[in-house]
Coordinates of C-alpha atoms and ligand atoms in Angstrom, one line a residue:
Chain A
M1 CA 82.4 65.8 95.2
Q2 CA 86.3 66.1 96.4
T3 CA 86.9 66.5 99.6
L4 CA 90.7 67.6 100.9
I5 CA 90.2 66.0 104.4
N6 CA 89.5 62.5 104.8
E7 CA 86.4 61.3 106.0
D8 CA 87.9 58.6 107.8
F9 CA 90.2 61.1 110.1
T10 CA 86.8 62.5 111.7
P11 CA 87.0 62.3 115.3
Q12 CA 84.5 59.5 116.6
T13 CA 82.5 61.5 119.2
L14 CA 79.5 60.3 120.8
Q15 CA 77.0 62.4 118.7
P16 CA 78.7 63.2 115.4
D17 CA 79.5 66.8 115.0
P18 CA 77.6 69.0 112.5
F19 CA 79.4 69.8 109.4
L20 CA 80.7 73.2 110.3
V21 CA 80.2 74.7 113.7
V22 CA 80.7 78.1 115.1
D23 CA 80.9 77.5 119.0
N24 CA 80.5 80.2 121.7
L25 CA 82.7 82.3 119.4
S26 CA 83.9 85.6 120.8
K27 CA 86.0 88.1 119.5
V28 CA 87.5 91.1 121.5
Y29 CA 89.5 93.5 120.2
P30 CA 92.4 95.3 122.6
T31 CA 91.9 98.9 122.0
K32 CA 93.6 102.1 123.7
S33 CA 90.2 102.7 125.9
G34 CA 89.7 99.5 127.0
D35 CA 88.9 96.0 125.7
Y36 CA 86.3 96.2 122.6
T37 CA 83.8 93.0 122.2
V38 CA 82.8 92.9 118.8
L39 CA 81.0 89.2 119.1
D40 CA 79.8 87.7 122.4
Q41 CA 79.6 83.9 122.2
V42 CA 78.0 83.3 118.8
N43 CA 76.5 79.9 118.3
L44 CA 76.0 78.6 114.7
T45 CA 75.9 75.0 113.0
V46 CA 75.7 74.9 109.3
S47 CA 75.4 71.5 107.5
E48 CA 77.1 70.3 104.2
G49 CA 76.2 71.9 100.9
E50 CA 74.0 74.4 102.4
F51 CA 74.0 78.2 101.3
V52 CA 73.9 80.4 104.2
C53 CA 73.9 84.5 104.1
V54 CA 74.8 86.9 107.0
I55 CA 73.3 90.1 106.9
G56 CA 73.6 92.7 109.7
H57 CA 74.4 96.5 110.0
S58 CA 77.8 98.0 109.1
G59 CA 80.6 97.4 111.9
C60 CA 78.4 94.7 113.8
G61 CA 81.1 92.0 113.2
K62 CA 80.1 90.3 110.0
S63 CA 83.6 90.4 108.6
T64 CA 85.0 89.2 112.1
L65 CA 83.1 86.5 111.9
L66 CA 83.4 85.2 108.7
D67 CA 87.2 85.9 109.0
M68 CA 87.4 83.4 111.9
V69 CA 85.9 80.7 109.8
S70 CA 88.3 81.3 107.2
G71 CA 91.1 81.2 109.6
F72 CA 92.6 84.9 109.0
R73 CA 91.9 85.4 112.6
Q74 CA 91.7 84.1 116.1
P75 CA 89.0 84.1 118.3
S76 CA 88.7 85.5 121.8
S77 CA 87.3 82.5 123.2
G78 CA 85.1 79.5 121.7
E79 CA 86.2 77.7 118.6
V80 CA 85.0 77.1 114.7
R81 CA 85.0 73.4 113.5
L82 CA 84.8 72.0 110.3
Q83 CA 84.1 68.5 110.4
G84 CA 85.1 68.4 114.0
K85 CA 88.4 69.4 113.3
Q86 CA 89.2 72.8 115.2
I87 CA 90.2 75.6 112.6
T88 CA 93.7 77.3 113.3
Q89 CA 94.8 78.9 110.0
P90 CA 93.8 79.8 106.7
G91 CA 93.7 77.0 104.0
P92 CA 92.4 76.0 100.6
D93 CA 89.4 73.6 102.0
R94 CA 87.8 76.9 103.2
M95 CA 88.6 79.4 100.1
V96 CA 87.8 82.8 100.3
V97 CA 86.2 85.4 97.8
F98 CA 87.9 88.5 98.7
Q99 CA 85.7 91.7 98.6
N100 CA 88.3 93.5 96.6
Y101 CA 88.7 90.6 94.4
S102 CA 92.7 90.0 95.3
L103 CA 93.8 89.1 91.8
L104 CA 97.5 89.2 90.8
P105 CA 97.6 92.1 88.5
W106 CA 100.9 90.6 86.5
K107 CA 98.9 87.3 86.1
T108 CA 96.4 87.0 83.4
A109 CA 92.9 85.4 84.5
F110 CA 94.1 81.9 83.5
E111 CA 97.4 82.7 85.4
N112 CA 95.5 83.7 88.5
V113 CA 93.1 80.3 88.6
Y114 CA 96.0 78.2 87.4
L115 CA 98.4 79.4 90.7
A116 CA 95.5 78.5 92.6
V117 CA 94.9 74.9 91.2
N118 CA 98.6 74.3 90.9
S119 CA 99.7 75.0 94.5
V120 CA 96.8 73.0 95.7
Y121 CA 96.7 69.9 93.3
P122 CA 100.5 70.1 92.6
D123 CA 100.8 66.4 91.8
K124 CA 98.1 66.4 89.2
P125 CA 99.2 66.5 85.4
K126 CA 99.7 69.7 83.9
K127 CA 97.1 68.7 81.3
D128 CA 94.4 68.0 84.1
K129 CA 95.3 71.2 85.9
E130 CA 94.9 73.2 82.6
D131 CA 91.1 71.5 81.9
I132 CA 90.1 72.6 85.6
V133 CA 91.1 76.2 84.6
H134 CA 89.4 76.5 81.3
K135 CA 86.1 74.3 83.1
H136 CA 85.9 77.2 85.6
L137 CA 86.4 80.2 83.7
A138 CA 83.9 78.9 81.1
M139 CA 81.4 78.3 84.0
V140 CA 81.7 82.0 84.9
G141 CA 81.7 82.7 81.2
L142 CA 85.1 83.9 80.8
E143 CA 87.0 81.9 78.5
E144 CA 87.4 84.9 76.3
A145 CA 89.1 86.6 78.2
A146 CA 91.5 84.1 79.8
N147 CA 94.2 85.8 78.4
K148 CA 93.6 89.1 79.8
K149 CA 95.0 90.8 83.0
P150 CA 93.1 92.4 85.6
G151 CA 93.5 95.8 84.6
Q152 CA 92.0 95.0 81.4
L153 CA 88.8 93.5 83.1
S154 CA 85.8 94.9 84.4
G155 CA 84.6 94.8 88.1
G156 CA 82.2 92.2 87.0
M157 CA 84.8 90.2 85.2
K158 CA 87.3 90.4 88.0
Q159 CA 84.7 89.1 90.3
R160 CA 83.9 86.2 88.2
V161 CA 87.6 85.0 88.1
S162 CA 87.8 85.3 91.8
I163 CA 84.7 83.3 91.8
A164 CA 86.4 80.9 89.6
R165 CA 89.5 80.7 91.2
A166 CA 87.9 79.8 94.6
L167 CA 85.8 77.1 93.2
A168 CA 88.6 75.9 90.9
I169 CA 90.3 74.4 93.8
Y170 CA 86.9 72.6 95.0
P171 CA 87.0 74.2 98.4
Q172 CA 84.7 72.4 101.4
V173 CA 83.6 75.6 102.4
L174 CA 83.4 79.2 100.3
I175 CA 83.4 82.3 102.1
L176 CA 82.3 85.8 100.2
D177 CA 82.5 88.5 102.0
E178 CA 80.0 91.4 100.2
P179 CA 81.1 90.2 96.7
F180 CA 78.8 92.0 95.0
G181 CA 78.6 95.3 96.8
A182 CA 80.6 97.3 94.1
L183 CA 78.8 95.9 91.0
D184 CA 76.2 97.7 89.2
A185 CA 72.4 96.0 89.8
I186 CA 72.3 94.0 86.4
T187 CA 76.2 92.7 86.7
K188 CA 74.8 91.8 90.2
E189 CA 72.0 89.8 89.0
E190 CA 73.8 87.5 86.7
L191 CA 76.9 86.9 88.9
Q192 CA 74.3 85.9 92.0
E193 CA 72.6 83.3 89.1
E194 CA 76.0 82.0 88.0
L195 CA 77.1 81.5 91.9
L196 CA 73.6 79.4 92.1
Q197 CA 74.7 77.6 89.1
I198 CA 78.2 77.1 90.4
W199 CA 76.7 76.0 93.8
T200 CA 74.3 73.5 92.7
E201 CA 77.3 71.5 90.4
H202 CA 79.8 71.9 93.2
R203 CA 77.5 71.2 96.3
V204 CA 80.0 73.3 98.1
T205 CA 79.1 75.1 101.3
V206 CA 78.5 78.6 101.1
L207 CA 79.1 81.5 104.0
M208 CA 78.2 85.0 102.5
I209 CA 77.7 88.3 103.7
T210 CA 75.5 90.9 102.0
H211 CA 74.0 93.9 102.9
D212 CA 70.9 93.1 100.5
I213 CA 68.0 91.4 101.5
D214 CA 67.1 90.5 98.1
E215 CA 70.0 89.1 97.4
A216 CA 70.0 87.0 100.7
L217 CA 66.5 85.7 99.8
F218 CA 67.1 84.7 96.3
L219 CA 70.2 82.8 97.3
A220 CA 70.4 81.1 100.7
D221 CA 68.8 78.3 102.4
R222 CA 69.2 80.4 105.9
V223 CA 69.7 84.0 106.4
V224 CA 71.5 84.7 109.4
M225 CA 70.5 88.1 110.8
M226 CA 72.7 89.9 113.6
T227 CA 72.2 92.4 116.1
N228 CA 74.2 95.6 116.2
G229 CA 77.3 95.9 117.9
P230 CA 79.1 95.8 120.3
A231 CA 78.9 92.3 121.5
A232 CA 76.9 91.1 118.6
K233 CA 75.0 87.9 118.7
I234 CA 73.2 86.2 116.0
G235 CA 69.7 87.7 116.2
E236 CA 67.5 85.6 114.5
I237 CA 67.7 82.9 111.6
L238 CA 65.3 83.0 108.6
D239 CA 64.8 79.8 106.9
I240 CA 64.3 80.4 103.0
P241 CA 61.9 77.6 101.8
F242 CA 61.6 78.4 98.0
P243 CA 62.4 75.4 96.1
R244 CA 65.4 75.0 93.9
P245 CA 66.4 75.7 91.0
R246 CA 65.1 79.3 91.7
I247 CA 63.9 81.8 89.3
R248 CA 63.8 85.5 90.2
T249 CA 60.5 86.3 88.9
Q250 CA 58.8 83.3 90.4
I251 CA 60.1 83.7 93.7
M252 CA 59.2 87.5 93.9
E253 CA 55.8 86.6 92.8
D254 CA 55.6 84.5 95.8
P255 CA 53.6 85.7 98.7
H256 CA 55.9 84.2 101.2
Y257 CA 58.4 86.3 99.7
Y258 CA 57.3 89.5 101.1
T259 CA 56.6 88.0 104.4
L260 CA 60.0 86.6 104.7
R261 CA 61.5 90.2 103.4
N262 CA 59.2 92.5 105.9
Q263 CA 60.4 90.2 108.6
A264 CA 64.3 90.8 107.8
L265 CA 63.1 94.7 107.0
D266 CA 61.5 94.6 110.5
F267 CA 64.4 93.1 112.4
L268 CA 67.2 95.3 110.6
F269 CA 65.2 99.0 110.8
S270 CA 62.9 98.6 113.6
R271 CA 64.5 96.3 116.3
F272 CA 67.8 96.9 115.2
A273 CA 68.1 100.1 113.6
T274 CA 70.7 102.2 113.6
H275 CA 70.6 105.4 115.2
D276 CA 72.9 107.3 113.3
Chain B
M1 CA 118.1 121.4 65.3
T2 CA 118.3 125.2 65.4
I3 CA 116.6 126.1 62.2
H4 CA 114.0 128.8 62.9
P5 CA 110.2 127.4 62.4
S6 CA 109.3 130.3 60.1
L7 CA 112.4 129.8 57.9
R8 CA 110.9 126.3 56.9
P9 CA 108.2 126.4 53.8
A10 CA 105.1 125.4 55.2
S11 CA 104.1 122.6 52.8
S12 CA 102.3 120.6 55.7
S13 CA 100.2 122.4 58.5
A14 CA 101.1 119.1 60.7
F15 CA 104.8 119.0 59.9
V16 CA 104.7 123.0 60.9
E17 CA 103.0 122.1 64.1
T18 CA 105.4 119.4 65.1
I19 CA 108.3 121.7 64.7
Q20 CA 106.5 124.5 66.6
K21 CA 105.9 121.8 69.6
H22 CA 109.6 121.0 69.7
A23 CA 110.7 124.3 68.9
K24 CA 108.8 125.2 72.3
L25 CA 111.0 122.5 74.1
L26 CA 114.1 123.3 72.5
I27 CA 114.4 127.2 72.5
P28 CA 114.7 127.5 76.2
P29 CA 117.2 125.3 76.8
I30 CA 119.0 126.5 73.9
V31 CA 118.8 130.2 75.1
C32 CA 119.9 129.3 78.6
T33 CA 122.9 127.3 77.3
A34 CA 123.9 130.4 74.8
V35 CA 123.5 133.1 77.7
L36 CA 125.6 130.4 80.0
L37 CA 128.4 130.2 77.8
T38 CA 128.6 133.8 77.0
V39 CA 128.8 134.6 80.4
W40 CA 132.0 132.1 80.9
Q41 CA 133.3 133.7 77.9
L42 CA 133.1 137.1 79.0
L43 CA 134.1 136.1 82.4
C44 CA 137.6 134.3 81.1
L45 CA 138.6 137.3 79.6
A46 CA 140.2 138.5 82.4
P47 CA 143.6 138.9 82.1
D48 CA 145.1 136.5 84.5
T49 CA 142.6 133.8 84.8
K50 CA 143.7 130.2 84.8
M51 CA 140.0 129.2 83.6
P52 CA 139.9 128.7 79.8
G53 CA 136.8 130.2 78.3
P54 CA 134.5 128.0 76.3
I55 CA 136.2 129.5 72.6
R56 CA 139.6 128.3 74.3
V57 CA 138.7 124.6 75.8
L58 CA 137.2 123.7 72.0
Q59 CA 140.7 125.0 70.5
Q60 CA 142.8 122.9 72.9
T61 CA 140.2 119.9 73.4
Y62 CA 139.0 119.7 69.4
E63 CA 141.6 116.6 68.5
L64 CA 140.7 114.7 71.5
I65 CA 137.1 115.1 70.8
L66 CA 137.5 114.4 67.1
N67 CA 139.8 111.2 68.0
P68 CA 137.7 109.3 71.0
F69 CA 139.6 106.2 70.0
Y70 CA 143.0 106.6 69.6
D71 CA 145.1 104.1 71.3
D72 CA 149.2 105.1 71.9
G73 CA 149.8 102.5 74.4
G74 CA 149.6 102.6 77.8
T75 CA 146.9 104.9 79.6
S76 CA 147.1 107.2 76.5
K77 CA 143.9 106.4 75.0
G78 CA 141.2 108.6 73.5
L79 CA 138.3 109.8 75.7
G80 CA 136.3 106.9 74.2
W81 CA 138.4 104.3 75.4
Q82 CA 138.7 105.9 78.5
I83 CA 134.7 106.0 79.4
W84 CA 134.5 102.3 78.0
I85 CA 137.3 101.1 80.7
S86 CA 135.2 103.3 83.5
L87 CA 131.9 101.8 82.4
Q88 CA 133.5 98.4 82.7
R89 CA 134.3 99.0 86.2
V90 CA 131.4 100.2 86.9
M91 CA 129.5 97.4 85.4
I92 CA 131.4 95.1 87.5
G93 CA 130.7 97.1 90.6
Y94 CA 127.4 97.7 90.0
S95 CA 126.4 94.2 89.3
L96 CA 127.8 93.1 92.2
A97 CA 125.9 95.6 94.0
A98 CA 122.9 94.7 92.4
I99 CA 123.0 91.0 93.3
V100 CA 124.1 91.4 96.7
G101 CA 121.7 94.3 97.3
I102 CA 118.5 92.7 96.0
A103 CA 119.6 89.5 97.9
L104 CA 120.3 91.5 101.4
G105 CA 117.1 94.0 100.5
V106 CA 114.7 90.5 100.2
L107 CA 116.1 89.4 103.7
I108 CA 115.6 92.8 105.4
G109 CA 112.1 93.2 104.1
M110 CA 110.8 89.7 105.3
S111 CA 112.6 89.5 108.6
Q112 CA 111.9 92.0 111.1
F113 CA 114.9 90.7 113.2
M114 CA 117.1 91.4 110.2
R115 CA 115.3 94.8 110.0
R116 CA 116.0 96.2 112.9
G117 CA 119.5 94.5 112.9
L118 CA 120.5 96.1 110.2
D119 CA 118.8 99.3 110.0
P120 CA 120.9 101.2 112.1
M121 CA 124.3 100.2 110.1
I122 CA 122.7 101.1 106.7
Q123 CA 121.6 104.3 107.9
V124 CA 125.4 104.9 108.9
L125 CA 127.0 103.3 105.7
R126 CA 125.0 105.2 103.5
T127 CA 126.1 108.6 104.1
V128 CA 129.9 107.6 103.7
P129 CA 131.1 109.4 100.6
P130 CA 132.9 107.5 98.1
L131 CA 136.2 109.4 98.7
A132 CA 136.1 107.9 102.1
W133 CA 135.8 104.5 101.2
L134 CA 138.9 105.1 98.9
P135 CA 141.8 104.8 101.3
L136 CA 140.5 101.6 103.0
A137 CA 139.4 99.7 100.0
L138 CA 143.4 100.6 99.0
G139 CA 144.5 99.6 102.2
I140 CA 142.5 96.3 102.3
F141 CA 142.9 95.2 98.7
Q142 CA 146.6 96.7 98.2
S143 CA 145.6 97.1 94.6
S144 CA 144.0 100.2 92.8
D145 CA 141.7 97.9 90.5
P146 CA 139.8 96.1 93.1
A147 CA 139.6 99.1 95.3
A148 CA 137.8 100.8 92.6
L149 CA 135.3 98.3 92.0
F150 CA 134.8 98.0 95.8
V151 CA 134.4 101.7 96.2
I152 CA 131.6 101.5 93.4
F153 CA 130.1 98.8 94.8
I154 CA 129.7 100.2 98.3
T155 CA 128.5 103.4 97.1
A156 CA 125.9 101.8 95.1
I157 CA 124.4 99.2 97.3
W158 CA 122.2 101.2 99.7
P159 CA 119.6 102.4 97.6
I160 CA 119.5 99.1 96.1
V161 CA 119.1 97.4 99.6
I162 CA 116.8 99.9 101.0
N163 CA 114.4 100.3 98.0
T164 CA 114.3 96.5 97.6
A165 CA 113.6 96.0 101.5
L166 CA 110.8 98.8 101.1
G167 CA 109.2 97.1 98.3
V168 CA 109.0 93.6 100.1
Q169 CA 107.5 95.4 103.2
Q170 CA 104.8 97.0 101.0
I171 CA 103.6 93.8 99.1
P172 CA 99.7 94.2 99.7
Q173 CA 97.9 92.5 102.3
D174 CA 95.5 91.2 99.8
Y175 CA 98.4 89.4 98.0
N176 CA 99.5 88.0 101.4
N177 CA 96.0 86.7 102.1
V178 CA 95.8 84.7 99.0
A179 CA 99.4 83.1 99.4
K180 CA 98.0 82.2 102.9
V181 CA 94.7 80.8 102.3
L182 CA 96.3 78.8 99.2
R183 CA 99.4 78.2 101.4
L184 CA 101.7 79.1 99.1
S185 CA 104.8 77.3 99.4
G186 CA 108.1 79.3 99.5
R187 CA 109.2 79.0 96.4
E188 CA 105.7 79.6 94.7
Y189 CA 105.4 83.0 96.8
F190 CA 108.8 84.0 95.9
F191 CA 108.1 83.9 92.0
N192 CA 104.6 84.6 91.8
I193 CA 104.1 87.4 94.6
L194 CA 107.4 88.5 96.0
V195 CA 109.1 89.1 92.5
P196 CA 106.6 90.8 90.6
S197 CA 105.1 92.9 93.2
T198 CA 108.9 94.1 94.4
V199 CA 110.2 94.9 91.0
P200 CA 109.2 98.3 90.6
Y201 CA 110.8 99.5 93.9
V202 CA 113.9 97.3 92.8
F203 CA 113.9 99.4 89.7
G204 CA 113.6 102.5 91.8
G205 CA 117.3 101.5 93.8
L206 CA 119.0 100.2 90.7
R207 CA 118.4 103.5 89.0
I208 CA 119.6 105.6 91.9
G209 CA 122.3 103.1 92.1
I210 CA 123.5 103.8 88.6
G211 CA 123.8 107.4 89.2
L212 CA 125.7 106.8 92.3
A213 CA 127.9 104.4 91.0
W214 CA 128.9 106.9 88.2
L215 CA 129.1 109.5 90.9
A216 CA 131.8 107.4 92.4
I217 CA 133.8 106.8 89.4
V218 CA 136.4 109.6 89.1
A219 CA 136.8 109.0 92.8
A220 CA 137.4 105.3 92.3
E221 CA 140.1 106.1 89.5
M222 CA 141.9 109.1 91.8
L223 CA 144.7 106.6 92.6
K224 CA 146.9 104.4 90.4
A225 CA 143.9 103.2 88.1
E226 CA 144.9 101.7 84.6
G227 CA 142.9 104.0 82.9
G228 CA 139.4 105.5 82.6
I229 CA 137.8 108.8 82.9
G230 CA 138.2 109.7 86.3
F231 CA 141.9 108.5 85.5
F232 CA 142.2 110.8 82.6
I233 CA 140.7 113.8 84.9
W234 CA 143.2 113.4 87.4
D235 CA 146.1 112.7 84.9
A236 CA 145.5 115.8 83.1
Y237 CA 145.5 117.7 86.6
N238 CA 148.7 116.0 87.5
A239 CA 150.3 117.0 84.2
G240 CA 149.7 120.6 84.5
N241 CA 150.7 121.6 81.1
E242 CA 148.4 124.5 79.3
N243 CA 145.8 122.1 78.0
S244 CA 145.0 120.8 81.4
M245 CA 142.0 122.5 82.2
S246 CA 140.3 122.3 79.1
E247 CA 140.7 118.6 78.9
I248 CA 139.0 118.1 82.5
I249 CA 136.4 120.0 81.3
I250 CA 135.8 118.6 78.7
A251 CA 136.2 115.1 80.6
V252 CA 133.7 116.3 83.2
L253 CA 131.4 117.1 80.9
Y254 CA 131.5 113.6 79.1
V255 CA 131.0 112.1 82.5
G256 CA 128.0 113.9 83.1
L257 CA 126.6 112.8 79.6
V258 CA 127.2 109.4 80.3
G259 CA 125.9 109.3 83.6
L260 CA 122.7 110.8 82.0
A261 CA 122.5 108.1 79.3
L262 CA 123.3 105.4 82.1
D263 CA 120.4 106.6 84.3
R264 CA 118.0 106.7 81.2
L265 CA 119.1 103.2 80.1
V266 CA 118.1 101.8 83.5
S267 CA 114.7 103.7 83.9
Y268 CA 114.0 102.6 80.2
L269 CA 114.9 98.6 81.1
G270 CA 112.7 99.2 84.4
S271 CA 109.7 100.7 82.5
L272 CA 110.1 97.6 80.0
I273 CA 109.8 95.2 82.7
V274 CA 107.4 96.8 84.7
S275 CA 104.8 97.8 81.5
E276 CA 104.8 93.9 81.0
N277 CA 103.3 93.2 84.6
Ligands
ATP301 N1 91.7 94.9 114.2 C1 90.8 95.6 115.1 N2 90.9 96.2 115.7 C2 90.3 96.8 116.8 N3 88.6 96.6 116.3 C3 88.4 96.6 115.2 C4 89.3 95.9 114.6 N4 88.8 95.0 113.1 C5 87.6 95.4 113.6 N5 87.5 96.3 114.3 C6 86.0 96.7 115.0 O1 85.1 95.5 114.9 C7 84.1 95.4 114.5 C8 83.4 94.9 113.6 O2 84.3 94.9 112.5 P1 83.5 94.1 111.0 O3 84.9 94.3 109.9 O4 83.5 92.9 111.5 O5 82.2 94.7 110.6 P2 81.5 94.2 109.1 O6 80.4 93.7 109.9 O7 81.9 93.4 108.5 O8 81.2 95.8 108.7 P3 81.0 96.2 107.2 O9 79.8 95.4 107.1 O10 81.1 97.5 107.4 O11 82.0 95.5 106.6 C9 84.0 97.3 113.9 O12 83.3 98.2 114.8 C10 85.4 97.2 113.9 O13 85.9 98.9 113.9
MG302 MG1 83.1 93.4 106.6

């Protein structure tokens, strides 16, 4: 796999830092009625190539947490480190699949992906860059729609382009904020499977927010469950032991699946139920 | 155009239908114009009015209307030539306004300092009417042609600046986020995000600008200009002969028609480019 940061530059600490570290991370928003603490001293480590889903009630601070990993927001205290380097701003090593696709409407699917590849690998020959784009559009099954503009694509296709764009630049971490929330059930399952397959090929580390417990159980190595805000923390982390490659029907027949599912439901709807 | 639909043989019902549809759109303006012309004609029947009625206007100007491209040398030219001279002036002044206006608008849209710094000035200057700029411009340039260009330029530039700046400011946060995470270079950002997402706003400004540029033409050509439709109007007025009023009326009508055509042209160009996106 290609990496953007040379391994040699990893600082030599006594204990080697894990791949991605969320270290005592807090976020406080100043509001008119005083400070509002969204996240309070959150700690999490993620190893390279891991698939982590974050689940929690609306407004608990999931987007805030991932925005501090992607660098779009700054922590009030604590820090996020990727391979020992503190994250201070957004960058292509932590590519984001945005919730509303964020494709440029005046560019075709191909051009949208090409813009990303071209800006991250400006020195590659044009032919190579085009090959990368075609390869990734093919991965999400969109070769035929390469020359269509986002306006002519369905929601699922737009999200596919967005995923192709994100992976075509070979990020170290892929961040997805509720990527499939707006899609119908069938498209959603198709995209989950495509995402898993691409993740297997790229061995990219994935952080993904979802509201869907079954989605998290199908995709993730670990499911991070957050307590309710204000001052949310990580309440519990579920290890998902199903072997890969995963087949949806097999997993759902596994009795362990329901133990995990109930554990998650219990966490979300009994211990941290919302009262509205 | 004025053939009544019922007088046409009903060879095909689709044909009749289109005629009827057009008739619905055409009849009201025809009726209203006819009523207005009649009222105008009736008012001008008063014995000692200086204002010619529509029939008299046509009688006194049909030679002008029929020969738009005569040229007797000097500034004695047909209305077609006069309009052409004015259009050239407007095109030069307007093009300069477009170039400077878009550049200034991008600058103001991107920099909060510039926005805060220049906004008060723009708000004041944009309300200054073209006629007020003319003496100043004549004083500066000491010559009527550059002064006319300046008046057109300064009248047309403000909506272009303001709309471009607005367009730059409204670039959706989503696109800026994409630019940030990809760390697009300034050049890449400019061509891939800033320009395409600002184009509709810029064309809005350009459309208002062309209207204003043309509005300024009569003022710009008021003094000592070398021909042009505005010059023609003032020249006819100064000549003060019995045809003067009719000539002015026809020229004013032409100014209106050309202005409409310019407005439509710019918005058509705009729609071409915007639908490209
Ligand atoms: N810029 C801001 N200023 C003040 N408060 C904010 C700001 N951004 C977010 N918040 C608050 O922080 C809390 C967490 O927001 P966040 O968007 O991270 O939640 P979330 O878990 O992603 O919710 P959802 O599942 O609905 O997307 C919310 O209560 C929100 O109102
Ligand atoms: Mg969110």
